[in-house]
Coordinates of N, CA and C in Angstrom, one line a residue:
X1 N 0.8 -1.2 0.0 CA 0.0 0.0 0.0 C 0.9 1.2 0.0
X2 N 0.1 2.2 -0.9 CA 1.1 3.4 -1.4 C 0.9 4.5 -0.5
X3 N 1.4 5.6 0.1 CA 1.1 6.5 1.1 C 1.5 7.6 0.2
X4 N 0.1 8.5 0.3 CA 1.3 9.5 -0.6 C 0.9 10.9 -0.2
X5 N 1.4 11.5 0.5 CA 1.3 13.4 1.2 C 1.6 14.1 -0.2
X6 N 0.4 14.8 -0.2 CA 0.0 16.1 -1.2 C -0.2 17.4 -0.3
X7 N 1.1 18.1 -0.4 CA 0.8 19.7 0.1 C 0.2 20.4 -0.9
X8 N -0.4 21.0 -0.4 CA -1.3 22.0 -1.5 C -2.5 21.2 -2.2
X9 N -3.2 20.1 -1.2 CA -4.0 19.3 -2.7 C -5.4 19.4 -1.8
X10 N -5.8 20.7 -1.7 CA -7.2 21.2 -1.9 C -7.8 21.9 -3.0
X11 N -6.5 21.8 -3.8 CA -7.4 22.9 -5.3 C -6.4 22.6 -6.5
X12 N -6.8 22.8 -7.3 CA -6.0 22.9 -8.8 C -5.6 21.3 -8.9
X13 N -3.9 21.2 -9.3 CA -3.4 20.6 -9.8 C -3.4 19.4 -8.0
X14 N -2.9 19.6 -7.3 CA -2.8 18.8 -6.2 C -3.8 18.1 -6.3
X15 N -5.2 18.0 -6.2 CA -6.6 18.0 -6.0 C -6.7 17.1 -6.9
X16 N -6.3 17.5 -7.8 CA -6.2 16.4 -9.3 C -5.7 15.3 -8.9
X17 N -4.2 15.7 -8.5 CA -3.3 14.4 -7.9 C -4.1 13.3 -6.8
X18 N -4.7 14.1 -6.0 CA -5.0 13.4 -5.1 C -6.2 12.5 -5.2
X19 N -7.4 12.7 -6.7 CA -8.3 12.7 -6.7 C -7.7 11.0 -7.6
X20 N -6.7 11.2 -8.7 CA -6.3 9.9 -9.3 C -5.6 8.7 -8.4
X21 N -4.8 9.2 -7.1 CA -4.2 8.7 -6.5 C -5.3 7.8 -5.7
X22 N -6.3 8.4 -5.1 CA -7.6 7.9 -4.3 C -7.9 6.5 -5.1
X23 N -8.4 6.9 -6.4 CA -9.0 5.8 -7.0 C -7.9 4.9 -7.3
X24 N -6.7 5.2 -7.3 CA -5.4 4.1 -8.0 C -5.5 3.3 -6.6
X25 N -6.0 3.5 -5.8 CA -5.8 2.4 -4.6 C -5.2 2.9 -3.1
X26 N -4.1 4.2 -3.1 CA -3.3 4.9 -2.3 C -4.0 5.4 -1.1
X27 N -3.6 5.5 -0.4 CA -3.4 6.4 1.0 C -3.0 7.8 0.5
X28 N -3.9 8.4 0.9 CA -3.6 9.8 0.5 C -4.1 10.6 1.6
X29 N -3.1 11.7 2.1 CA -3.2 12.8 3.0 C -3.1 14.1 2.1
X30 N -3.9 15.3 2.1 CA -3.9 16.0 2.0 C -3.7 17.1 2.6
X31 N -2.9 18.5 2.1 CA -3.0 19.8 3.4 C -3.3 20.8 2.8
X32 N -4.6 21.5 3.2 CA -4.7 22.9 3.0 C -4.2 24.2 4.2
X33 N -4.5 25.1 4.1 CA -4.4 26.3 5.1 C -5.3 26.0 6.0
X34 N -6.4 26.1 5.7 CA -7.8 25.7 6.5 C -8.0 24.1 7.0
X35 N -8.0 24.2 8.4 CA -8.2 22.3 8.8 C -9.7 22.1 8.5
X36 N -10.3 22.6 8.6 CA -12.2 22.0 8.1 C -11.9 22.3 6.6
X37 N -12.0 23.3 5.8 CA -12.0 23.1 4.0 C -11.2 21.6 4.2
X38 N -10.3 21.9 4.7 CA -9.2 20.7 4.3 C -9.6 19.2 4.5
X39 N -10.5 18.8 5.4 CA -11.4 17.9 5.8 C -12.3 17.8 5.2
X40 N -13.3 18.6 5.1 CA -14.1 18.7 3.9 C -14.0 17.8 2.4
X41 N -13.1 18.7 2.1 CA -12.3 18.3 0.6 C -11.9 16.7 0.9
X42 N -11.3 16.4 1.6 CA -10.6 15.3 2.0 C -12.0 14.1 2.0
X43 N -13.0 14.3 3.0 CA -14.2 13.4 2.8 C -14.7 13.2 0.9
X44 N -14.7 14.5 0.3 CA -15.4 14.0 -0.7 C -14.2 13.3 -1.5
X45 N -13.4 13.1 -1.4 CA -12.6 12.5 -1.9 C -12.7 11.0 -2.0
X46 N -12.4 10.6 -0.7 CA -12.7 9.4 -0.8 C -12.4 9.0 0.6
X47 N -12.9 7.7 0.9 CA -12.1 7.1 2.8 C -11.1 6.9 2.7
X48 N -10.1 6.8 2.0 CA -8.6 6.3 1.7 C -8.1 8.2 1.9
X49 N -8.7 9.1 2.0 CA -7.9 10.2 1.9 C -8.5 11.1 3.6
X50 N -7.3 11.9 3.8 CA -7.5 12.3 5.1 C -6.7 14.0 4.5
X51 N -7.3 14.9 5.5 CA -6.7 16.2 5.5 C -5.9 16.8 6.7
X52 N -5.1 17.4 6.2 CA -4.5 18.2 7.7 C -4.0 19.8 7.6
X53 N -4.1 20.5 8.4 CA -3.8 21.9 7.9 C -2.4 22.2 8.3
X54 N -1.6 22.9 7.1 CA -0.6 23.3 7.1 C -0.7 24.5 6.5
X55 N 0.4 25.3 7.0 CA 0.9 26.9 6.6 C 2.0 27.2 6.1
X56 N 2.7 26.7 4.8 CA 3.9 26.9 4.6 C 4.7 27.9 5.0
X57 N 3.9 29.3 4.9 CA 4.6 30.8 5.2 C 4.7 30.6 6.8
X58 N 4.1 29.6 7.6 CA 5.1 29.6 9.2 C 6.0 28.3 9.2
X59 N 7.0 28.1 8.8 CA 8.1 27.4 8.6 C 7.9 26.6 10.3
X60 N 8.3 27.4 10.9 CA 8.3 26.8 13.0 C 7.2 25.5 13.0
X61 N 6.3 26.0 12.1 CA 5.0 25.3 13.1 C 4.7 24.1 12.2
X62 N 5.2 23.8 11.1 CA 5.3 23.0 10.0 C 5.4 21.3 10.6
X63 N 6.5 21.3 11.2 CA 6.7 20.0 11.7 C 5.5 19.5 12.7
X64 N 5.4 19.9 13.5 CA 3.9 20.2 14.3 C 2.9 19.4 13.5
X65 N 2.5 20.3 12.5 CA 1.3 19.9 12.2 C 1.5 18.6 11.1
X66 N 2.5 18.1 11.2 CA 2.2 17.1 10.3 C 3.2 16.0 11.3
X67 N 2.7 16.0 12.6 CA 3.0 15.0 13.3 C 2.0 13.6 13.1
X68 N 1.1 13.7 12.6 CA 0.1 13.0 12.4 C 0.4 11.5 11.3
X69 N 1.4 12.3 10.1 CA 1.9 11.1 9.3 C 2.6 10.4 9.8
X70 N 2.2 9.0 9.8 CA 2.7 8.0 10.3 C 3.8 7.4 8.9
X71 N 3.9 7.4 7.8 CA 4.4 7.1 6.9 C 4.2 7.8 5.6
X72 N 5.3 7.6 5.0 CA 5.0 8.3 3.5 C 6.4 7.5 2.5
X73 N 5.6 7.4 1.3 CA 6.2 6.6 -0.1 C 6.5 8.0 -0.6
X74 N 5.5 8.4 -1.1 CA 5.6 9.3 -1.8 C 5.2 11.5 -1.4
X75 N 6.1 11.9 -1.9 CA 5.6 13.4 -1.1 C 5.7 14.2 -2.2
X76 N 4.5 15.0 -2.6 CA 4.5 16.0 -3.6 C 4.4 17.2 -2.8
X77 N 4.8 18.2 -3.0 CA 4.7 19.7 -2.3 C 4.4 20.6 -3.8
X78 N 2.8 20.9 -4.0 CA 2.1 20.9 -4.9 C 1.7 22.5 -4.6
X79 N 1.7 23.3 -3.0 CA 1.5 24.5 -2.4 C 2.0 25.5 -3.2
X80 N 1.3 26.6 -3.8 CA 1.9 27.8 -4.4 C 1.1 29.2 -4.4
X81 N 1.5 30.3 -4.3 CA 1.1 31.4 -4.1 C 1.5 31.7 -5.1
X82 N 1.1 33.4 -5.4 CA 1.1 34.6 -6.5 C 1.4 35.7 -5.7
X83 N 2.6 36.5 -6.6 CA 3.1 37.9 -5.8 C 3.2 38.4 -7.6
X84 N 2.4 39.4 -7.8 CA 2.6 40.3 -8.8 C 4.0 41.4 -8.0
X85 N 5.4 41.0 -8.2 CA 6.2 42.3 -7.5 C 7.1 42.9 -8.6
X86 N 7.5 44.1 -8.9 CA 8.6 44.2 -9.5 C 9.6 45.0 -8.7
X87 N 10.8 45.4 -9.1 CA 12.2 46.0 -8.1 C 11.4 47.3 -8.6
X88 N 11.2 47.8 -9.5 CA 10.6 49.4 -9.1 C 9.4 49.9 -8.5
X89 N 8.8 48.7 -8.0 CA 7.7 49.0 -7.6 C 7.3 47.8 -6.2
X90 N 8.5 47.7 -5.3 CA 9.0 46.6 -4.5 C 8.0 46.5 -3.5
X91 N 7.4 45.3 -3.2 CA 6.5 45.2 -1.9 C 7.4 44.0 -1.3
X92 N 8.2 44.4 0.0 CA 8.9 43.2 0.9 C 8.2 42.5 1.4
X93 N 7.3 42.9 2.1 CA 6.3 41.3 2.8 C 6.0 41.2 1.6
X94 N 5.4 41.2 1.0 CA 5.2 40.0 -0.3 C 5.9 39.0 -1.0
X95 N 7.0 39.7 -1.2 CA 8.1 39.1 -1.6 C 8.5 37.8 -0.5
X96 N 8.7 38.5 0.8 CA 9.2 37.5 1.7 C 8.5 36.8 2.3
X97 N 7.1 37.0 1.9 CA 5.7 36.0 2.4 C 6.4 34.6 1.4
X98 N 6.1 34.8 0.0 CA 6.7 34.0 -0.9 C 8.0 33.4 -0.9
X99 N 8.9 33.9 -0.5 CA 10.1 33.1 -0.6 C 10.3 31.7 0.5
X100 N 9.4 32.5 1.7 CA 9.4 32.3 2.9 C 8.5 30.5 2.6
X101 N 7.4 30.5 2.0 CA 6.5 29.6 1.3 C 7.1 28.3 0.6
X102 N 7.4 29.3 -0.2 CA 7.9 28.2 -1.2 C 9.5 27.5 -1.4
X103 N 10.2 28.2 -0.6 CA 11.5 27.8 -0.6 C 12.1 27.5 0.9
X104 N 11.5 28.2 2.1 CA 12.2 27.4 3.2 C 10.7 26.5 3.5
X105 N 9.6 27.0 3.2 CA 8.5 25.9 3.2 C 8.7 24.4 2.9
X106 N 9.0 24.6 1.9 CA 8.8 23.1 0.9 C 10.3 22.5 1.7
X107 N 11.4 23.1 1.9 CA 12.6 22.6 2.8 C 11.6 22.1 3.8
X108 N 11.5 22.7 4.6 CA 11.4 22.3 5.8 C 9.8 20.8 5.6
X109 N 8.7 21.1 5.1 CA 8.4 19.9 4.7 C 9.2 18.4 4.5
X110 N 10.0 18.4 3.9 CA 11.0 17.5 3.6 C 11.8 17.2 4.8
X111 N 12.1 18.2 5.3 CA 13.2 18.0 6.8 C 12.1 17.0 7.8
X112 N 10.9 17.5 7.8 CA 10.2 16.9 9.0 C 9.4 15.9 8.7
X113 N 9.6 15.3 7.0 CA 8.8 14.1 6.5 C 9.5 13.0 6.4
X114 N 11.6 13.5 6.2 CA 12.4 12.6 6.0 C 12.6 11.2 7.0
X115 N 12.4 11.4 8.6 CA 12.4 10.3 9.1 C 11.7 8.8 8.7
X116 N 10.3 10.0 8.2 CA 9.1 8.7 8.4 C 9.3 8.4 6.4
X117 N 10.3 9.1 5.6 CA 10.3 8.4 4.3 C 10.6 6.9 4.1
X118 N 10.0 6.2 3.0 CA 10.4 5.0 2.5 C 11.9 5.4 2.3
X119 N 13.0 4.3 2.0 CA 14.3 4.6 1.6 C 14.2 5.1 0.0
X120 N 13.2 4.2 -0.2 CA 13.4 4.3 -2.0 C 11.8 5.0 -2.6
X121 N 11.4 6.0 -1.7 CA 10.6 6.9 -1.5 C 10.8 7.8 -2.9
X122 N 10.0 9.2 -3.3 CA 10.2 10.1 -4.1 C 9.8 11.3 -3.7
X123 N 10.6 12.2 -4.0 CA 10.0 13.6 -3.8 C 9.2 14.7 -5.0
X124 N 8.3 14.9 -5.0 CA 7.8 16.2 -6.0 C 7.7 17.2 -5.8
X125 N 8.6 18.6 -6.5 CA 8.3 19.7 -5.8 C 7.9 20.5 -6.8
X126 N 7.0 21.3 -7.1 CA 6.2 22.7 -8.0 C 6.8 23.5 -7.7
X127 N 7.8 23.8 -9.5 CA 8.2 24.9 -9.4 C 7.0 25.9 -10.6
X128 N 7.8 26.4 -12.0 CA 6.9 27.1 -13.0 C 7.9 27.6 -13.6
X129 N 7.3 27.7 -15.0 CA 8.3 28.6 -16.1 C 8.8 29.8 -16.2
X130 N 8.2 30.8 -15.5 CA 8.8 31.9 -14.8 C 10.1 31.9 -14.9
X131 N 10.4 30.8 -14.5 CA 12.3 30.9 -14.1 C 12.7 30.9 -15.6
X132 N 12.6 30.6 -16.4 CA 12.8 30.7 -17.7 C 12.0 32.3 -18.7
X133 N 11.2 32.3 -18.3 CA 10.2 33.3 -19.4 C 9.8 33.8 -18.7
X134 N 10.5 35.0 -17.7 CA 9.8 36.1 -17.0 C 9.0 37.2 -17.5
X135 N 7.6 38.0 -17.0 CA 6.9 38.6 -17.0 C 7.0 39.6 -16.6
X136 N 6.3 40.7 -17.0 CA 6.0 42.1 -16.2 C 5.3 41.2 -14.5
X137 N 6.2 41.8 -13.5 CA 5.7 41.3 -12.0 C 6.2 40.4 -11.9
X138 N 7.1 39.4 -12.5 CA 7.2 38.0 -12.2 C 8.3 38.3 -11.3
X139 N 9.1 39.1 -10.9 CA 10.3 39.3 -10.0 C 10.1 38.0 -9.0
X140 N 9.6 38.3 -8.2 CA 9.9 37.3 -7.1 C 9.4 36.3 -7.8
X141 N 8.8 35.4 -8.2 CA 7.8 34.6 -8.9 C 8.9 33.7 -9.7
X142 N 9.8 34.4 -10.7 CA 10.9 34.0 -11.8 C 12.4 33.6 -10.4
X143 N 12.4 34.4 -9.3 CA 13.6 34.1 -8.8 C 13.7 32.8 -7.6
X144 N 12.1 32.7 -7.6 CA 11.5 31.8 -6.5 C 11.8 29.9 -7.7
X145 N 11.3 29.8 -8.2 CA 10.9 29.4 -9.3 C 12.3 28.3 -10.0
X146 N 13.5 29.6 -10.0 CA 14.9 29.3 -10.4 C 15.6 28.7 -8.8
X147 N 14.9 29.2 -7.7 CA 15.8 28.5 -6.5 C 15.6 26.8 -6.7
X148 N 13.9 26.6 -6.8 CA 13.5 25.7 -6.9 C 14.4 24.3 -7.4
X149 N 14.8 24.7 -8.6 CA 15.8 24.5 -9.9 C 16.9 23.8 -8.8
X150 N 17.6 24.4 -8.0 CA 18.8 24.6 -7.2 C 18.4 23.6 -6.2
X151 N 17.2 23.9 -5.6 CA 16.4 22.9 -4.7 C 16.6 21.6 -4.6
X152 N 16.2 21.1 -6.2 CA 15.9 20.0 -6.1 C 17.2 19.5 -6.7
X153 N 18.2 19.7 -7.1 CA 19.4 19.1 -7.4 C 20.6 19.0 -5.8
X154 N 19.9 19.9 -5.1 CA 20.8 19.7 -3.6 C 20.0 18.8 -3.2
X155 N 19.0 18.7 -3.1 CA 18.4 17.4 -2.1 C 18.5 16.5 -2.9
X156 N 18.4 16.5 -4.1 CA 18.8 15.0 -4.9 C 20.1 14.2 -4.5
X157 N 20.8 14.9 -4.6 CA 22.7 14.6 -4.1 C 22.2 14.5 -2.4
X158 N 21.9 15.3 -1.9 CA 21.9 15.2 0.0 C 21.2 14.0 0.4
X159 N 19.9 14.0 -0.2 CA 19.1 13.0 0.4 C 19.0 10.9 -0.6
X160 N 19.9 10.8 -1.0 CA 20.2 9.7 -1.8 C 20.2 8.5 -1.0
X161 N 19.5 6.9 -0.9 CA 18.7 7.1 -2.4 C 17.6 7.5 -2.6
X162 N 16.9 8.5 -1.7 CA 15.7 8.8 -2.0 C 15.5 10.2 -3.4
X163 N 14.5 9.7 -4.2 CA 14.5 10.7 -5.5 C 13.9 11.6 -5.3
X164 N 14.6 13.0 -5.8 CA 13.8 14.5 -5.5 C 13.7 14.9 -6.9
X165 N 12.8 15.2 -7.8 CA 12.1 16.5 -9.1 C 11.3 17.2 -8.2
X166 N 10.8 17.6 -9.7 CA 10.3 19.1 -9.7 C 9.6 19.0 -11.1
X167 N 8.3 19.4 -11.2 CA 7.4 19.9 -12.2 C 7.4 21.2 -12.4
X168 N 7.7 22.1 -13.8 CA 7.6 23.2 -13.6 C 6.3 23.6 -15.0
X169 N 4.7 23.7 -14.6 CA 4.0 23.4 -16.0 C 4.5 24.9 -16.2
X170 N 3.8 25.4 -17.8 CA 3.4 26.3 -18.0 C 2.3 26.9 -18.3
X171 N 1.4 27.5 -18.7 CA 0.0 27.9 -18.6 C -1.2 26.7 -18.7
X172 N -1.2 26.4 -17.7 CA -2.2 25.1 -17.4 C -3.9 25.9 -17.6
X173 N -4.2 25.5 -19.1 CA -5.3 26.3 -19.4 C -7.2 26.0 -18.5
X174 N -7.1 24.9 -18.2 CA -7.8 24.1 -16.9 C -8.2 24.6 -15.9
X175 N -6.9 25.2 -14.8 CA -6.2 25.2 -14.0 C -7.5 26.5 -13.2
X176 N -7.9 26.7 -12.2 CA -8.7 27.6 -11.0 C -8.1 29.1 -12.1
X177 N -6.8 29.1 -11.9 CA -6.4 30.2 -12.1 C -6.8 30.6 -13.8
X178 N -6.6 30.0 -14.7 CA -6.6 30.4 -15.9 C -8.0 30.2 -16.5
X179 N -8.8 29.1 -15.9 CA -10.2 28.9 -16.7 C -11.1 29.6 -16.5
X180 N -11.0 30.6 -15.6 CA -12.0 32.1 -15.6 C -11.6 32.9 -16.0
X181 N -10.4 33.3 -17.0 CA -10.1 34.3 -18.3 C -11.1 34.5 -18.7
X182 N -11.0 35.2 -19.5 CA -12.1 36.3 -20.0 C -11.9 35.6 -21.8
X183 N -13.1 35.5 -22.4 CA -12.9 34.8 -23.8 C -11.5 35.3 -24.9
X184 N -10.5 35.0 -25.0 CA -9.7 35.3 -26.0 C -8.4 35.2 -25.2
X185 N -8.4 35.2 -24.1 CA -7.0 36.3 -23.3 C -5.9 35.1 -23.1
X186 N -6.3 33.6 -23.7 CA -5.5 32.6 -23.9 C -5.1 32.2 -25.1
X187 N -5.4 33.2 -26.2 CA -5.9 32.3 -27.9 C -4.0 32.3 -28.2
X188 N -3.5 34.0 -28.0 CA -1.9 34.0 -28.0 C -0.9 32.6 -27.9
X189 N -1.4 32.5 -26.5 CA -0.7 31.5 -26.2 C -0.7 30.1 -26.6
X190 N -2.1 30.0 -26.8 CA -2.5 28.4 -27.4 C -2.0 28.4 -28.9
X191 N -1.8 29.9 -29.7 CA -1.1 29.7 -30.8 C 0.2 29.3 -31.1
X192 N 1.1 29.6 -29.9 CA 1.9 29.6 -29.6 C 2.9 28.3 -29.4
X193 N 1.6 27.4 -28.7 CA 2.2 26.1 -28.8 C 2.1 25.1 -29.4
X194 N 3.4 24.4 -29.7 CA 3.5 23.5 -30.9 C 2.0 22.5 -30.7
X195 N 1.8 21.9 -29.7 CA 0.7 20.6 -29.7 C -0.6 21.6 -30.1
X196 N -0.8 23.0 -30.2 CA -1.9 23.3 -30.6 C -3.3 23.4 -29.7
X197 N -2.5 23.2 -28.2 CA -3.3 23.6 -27.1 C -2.6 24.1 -25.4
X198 N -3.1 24.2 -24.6 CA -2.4 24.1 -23.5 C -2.3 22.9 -22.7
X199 N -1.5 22.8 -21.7 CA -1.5 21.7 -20.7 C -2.7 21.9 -19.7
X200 N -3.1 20.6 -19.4 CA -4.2 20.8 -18.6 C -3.8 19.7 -17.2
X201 N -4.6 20.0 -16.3 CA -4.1 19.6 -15.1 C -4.1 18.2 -14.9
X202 N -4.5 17.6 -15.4 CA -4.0 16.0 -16.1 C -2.9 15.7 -16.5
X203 N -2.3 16.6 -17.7 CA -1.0 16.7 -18.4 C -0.1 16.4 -17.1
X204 N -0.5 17.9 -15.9 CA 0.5 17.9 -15.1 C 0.3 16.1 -13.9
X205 N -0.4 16.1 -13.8 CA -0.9 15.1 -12.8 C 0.4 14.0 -13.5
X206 N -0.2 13.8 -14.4 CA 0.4 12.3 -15.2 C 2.2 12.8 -14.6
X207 N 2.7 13.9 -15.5 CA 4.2 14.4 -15.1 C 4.6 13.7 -14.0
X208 N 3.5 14.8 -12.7 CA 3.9 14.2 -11.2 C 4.2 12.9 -11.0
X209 N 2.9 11.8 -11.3 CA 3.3 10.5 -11.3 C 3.9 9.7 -12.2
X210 N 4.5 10.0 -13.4 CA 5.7 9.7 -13.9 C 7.1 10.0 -13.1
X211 N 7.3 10.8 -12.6 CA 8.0 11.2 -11.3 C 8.5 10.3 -10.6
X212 N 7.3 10.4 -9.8 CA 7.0 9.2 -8.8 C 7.2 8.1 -8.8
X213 N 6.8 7.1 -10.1 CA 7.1 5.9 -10.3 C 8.3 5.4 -11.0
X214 N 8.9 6.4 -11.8 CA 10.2 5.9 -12.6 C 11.6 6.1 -11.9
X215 N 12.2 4.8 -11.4 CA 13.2 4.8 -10.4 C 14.1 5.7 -10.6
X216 N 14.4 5.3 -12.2 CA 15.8 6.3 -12.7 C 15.8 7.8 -13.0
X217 N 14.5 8.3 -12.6 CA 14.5 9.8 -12.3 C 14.8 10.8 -11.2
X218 N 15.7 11.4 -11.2 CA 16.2 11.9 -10.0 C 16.8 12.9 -10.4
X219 N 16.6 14.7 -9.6 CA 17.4 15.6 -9.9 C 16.7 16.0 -11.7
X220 N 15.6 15.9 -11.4 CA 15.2 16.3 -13.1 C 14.0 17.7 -12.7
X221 N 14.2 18.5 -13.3 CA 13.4 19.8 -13.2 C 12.6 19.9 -15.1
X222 N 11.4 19.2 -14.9 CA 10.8 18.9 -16.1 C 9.6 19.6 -16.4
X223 N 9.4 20.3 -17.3 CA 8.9 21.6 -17.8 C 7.7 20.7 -18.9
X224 N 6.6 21.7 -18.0 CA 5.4 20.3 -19.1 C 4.1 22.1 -19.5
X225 N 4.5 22.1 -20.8 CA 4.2 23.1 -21.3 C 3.9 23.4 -22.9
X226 N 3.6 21.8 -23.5 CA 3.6 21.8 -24.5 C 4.4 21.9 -25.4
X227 N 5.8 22.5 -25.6 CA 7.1 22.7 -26.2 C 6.6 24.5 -26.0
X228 N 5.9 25.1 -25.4 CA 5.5 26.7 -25.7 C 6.7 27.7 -25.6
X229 N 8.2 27.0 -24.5 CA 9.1 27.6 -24.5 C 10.1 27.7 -25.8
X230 N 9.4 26.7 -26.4 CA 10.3 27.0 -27.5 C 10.6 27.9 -28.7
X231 N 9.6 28.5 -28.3 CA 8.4 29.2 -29.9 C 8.2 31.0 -29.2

């Protein structure tokens, strides 16, 4: 039996993960912000899935609340925020809300999940294309994004043999975030890419657990975006 901890899998892509993982047979824990949404979500899911609340932006209290997992195979850290910031126009808590989230967050996840990992366990961590094709505002977003990158090639080497990636999609047209555009404000981009659509939160799902299950992947930062960077 597979165990597998989804941070961030009350919405979007996580949610997805966890919704495939339920029916493939798994043990699946979920964490949102909120412990009841998180419960909630967790019931309709299925009896093989349980929720717990976690706050990546309080790093301290992290271990704490996920004293509850008794085991884990597999750990995706799926959690992600938005900071529209740029250096001329600099908002520091925002910035440092984010860095704080996603880069000593998702660390410290890992630091306080490592005892109870399988040896030959996997890690998934969400990064985004940002780090490559930065935007007006993407400042922290593109630098957060590129640590990621860094992230997962140190814990790949530190934590051996257990395997650490990283998914980084690009406009997941599906996705909470993109599927309430306004009619047209995606057409650019879907032109743009070679397969002649976007990735949709399946595309990423599948990524994740290709991940997951293929032993000889390790230290891979895999960009699932249609080829769109190319173009």
């Amino acid at each position: 039996m597979t165990t597998i901890v989804i941070v961030g899998g009350t919405s979007g892509i996580g949610l997805e993960l966890a919704r495939r993982r339920v029916a493939a047979g798994d043990d699946v824990v979920i964490t949102g912000r909120d412990g009841d949404r998180c419960g909630s979500i967790a019931a309709g899911i299925g009896a093989r899935c349980r929720g717990l609340a976690v706050e990546l932006s309080d790093p301290a209290a992290i271990g704490a609340a996920l004293d509850g997992v008794e085991k884990v195979d597999h750990l995706v850290v799926a959690a992600i925020d938005r900071d529209q910031n740029t250096a001329a126009d600099y908002d520091v808590g925002r910035a440092v809300r984010l860095v704080t989230l996603k880069l000593v967050g998702y660390t410290e996840v890992v630091h306080a999940l490592l005892p109870r990992m399988a040896p030959d366990g996997a890690v998934v961590l969400f990064g985004g294309l940002a780090k490559d094709r930065p935007y007006p505002g993407s400042t922290t977003v593109s630098t957060i994004n590129g640590g990621v990158v860094g992230l997962v090639h140190t814990l790949a080497v530190e934590l051996a043999p257990l395997r650490v990636n990283a998914v980084h999609p690009g406009i997941v047209g599906d996705s909470p975030f993109w599927n309430g555009k306004p009619p047209g404000v995606l057409d650019g981009y879907v032109s743009r890419t070679p397969i002649g659509r976007l990735a949709t939160m399946a595309d990423v799902a599948d990524a994740v657990d290709f991940l997951l299950r293929n032993r000889a992947m390790n230290g891979v930062n895999l960009n699932v975006d249609g080829g769109w960077l190319l173009t």
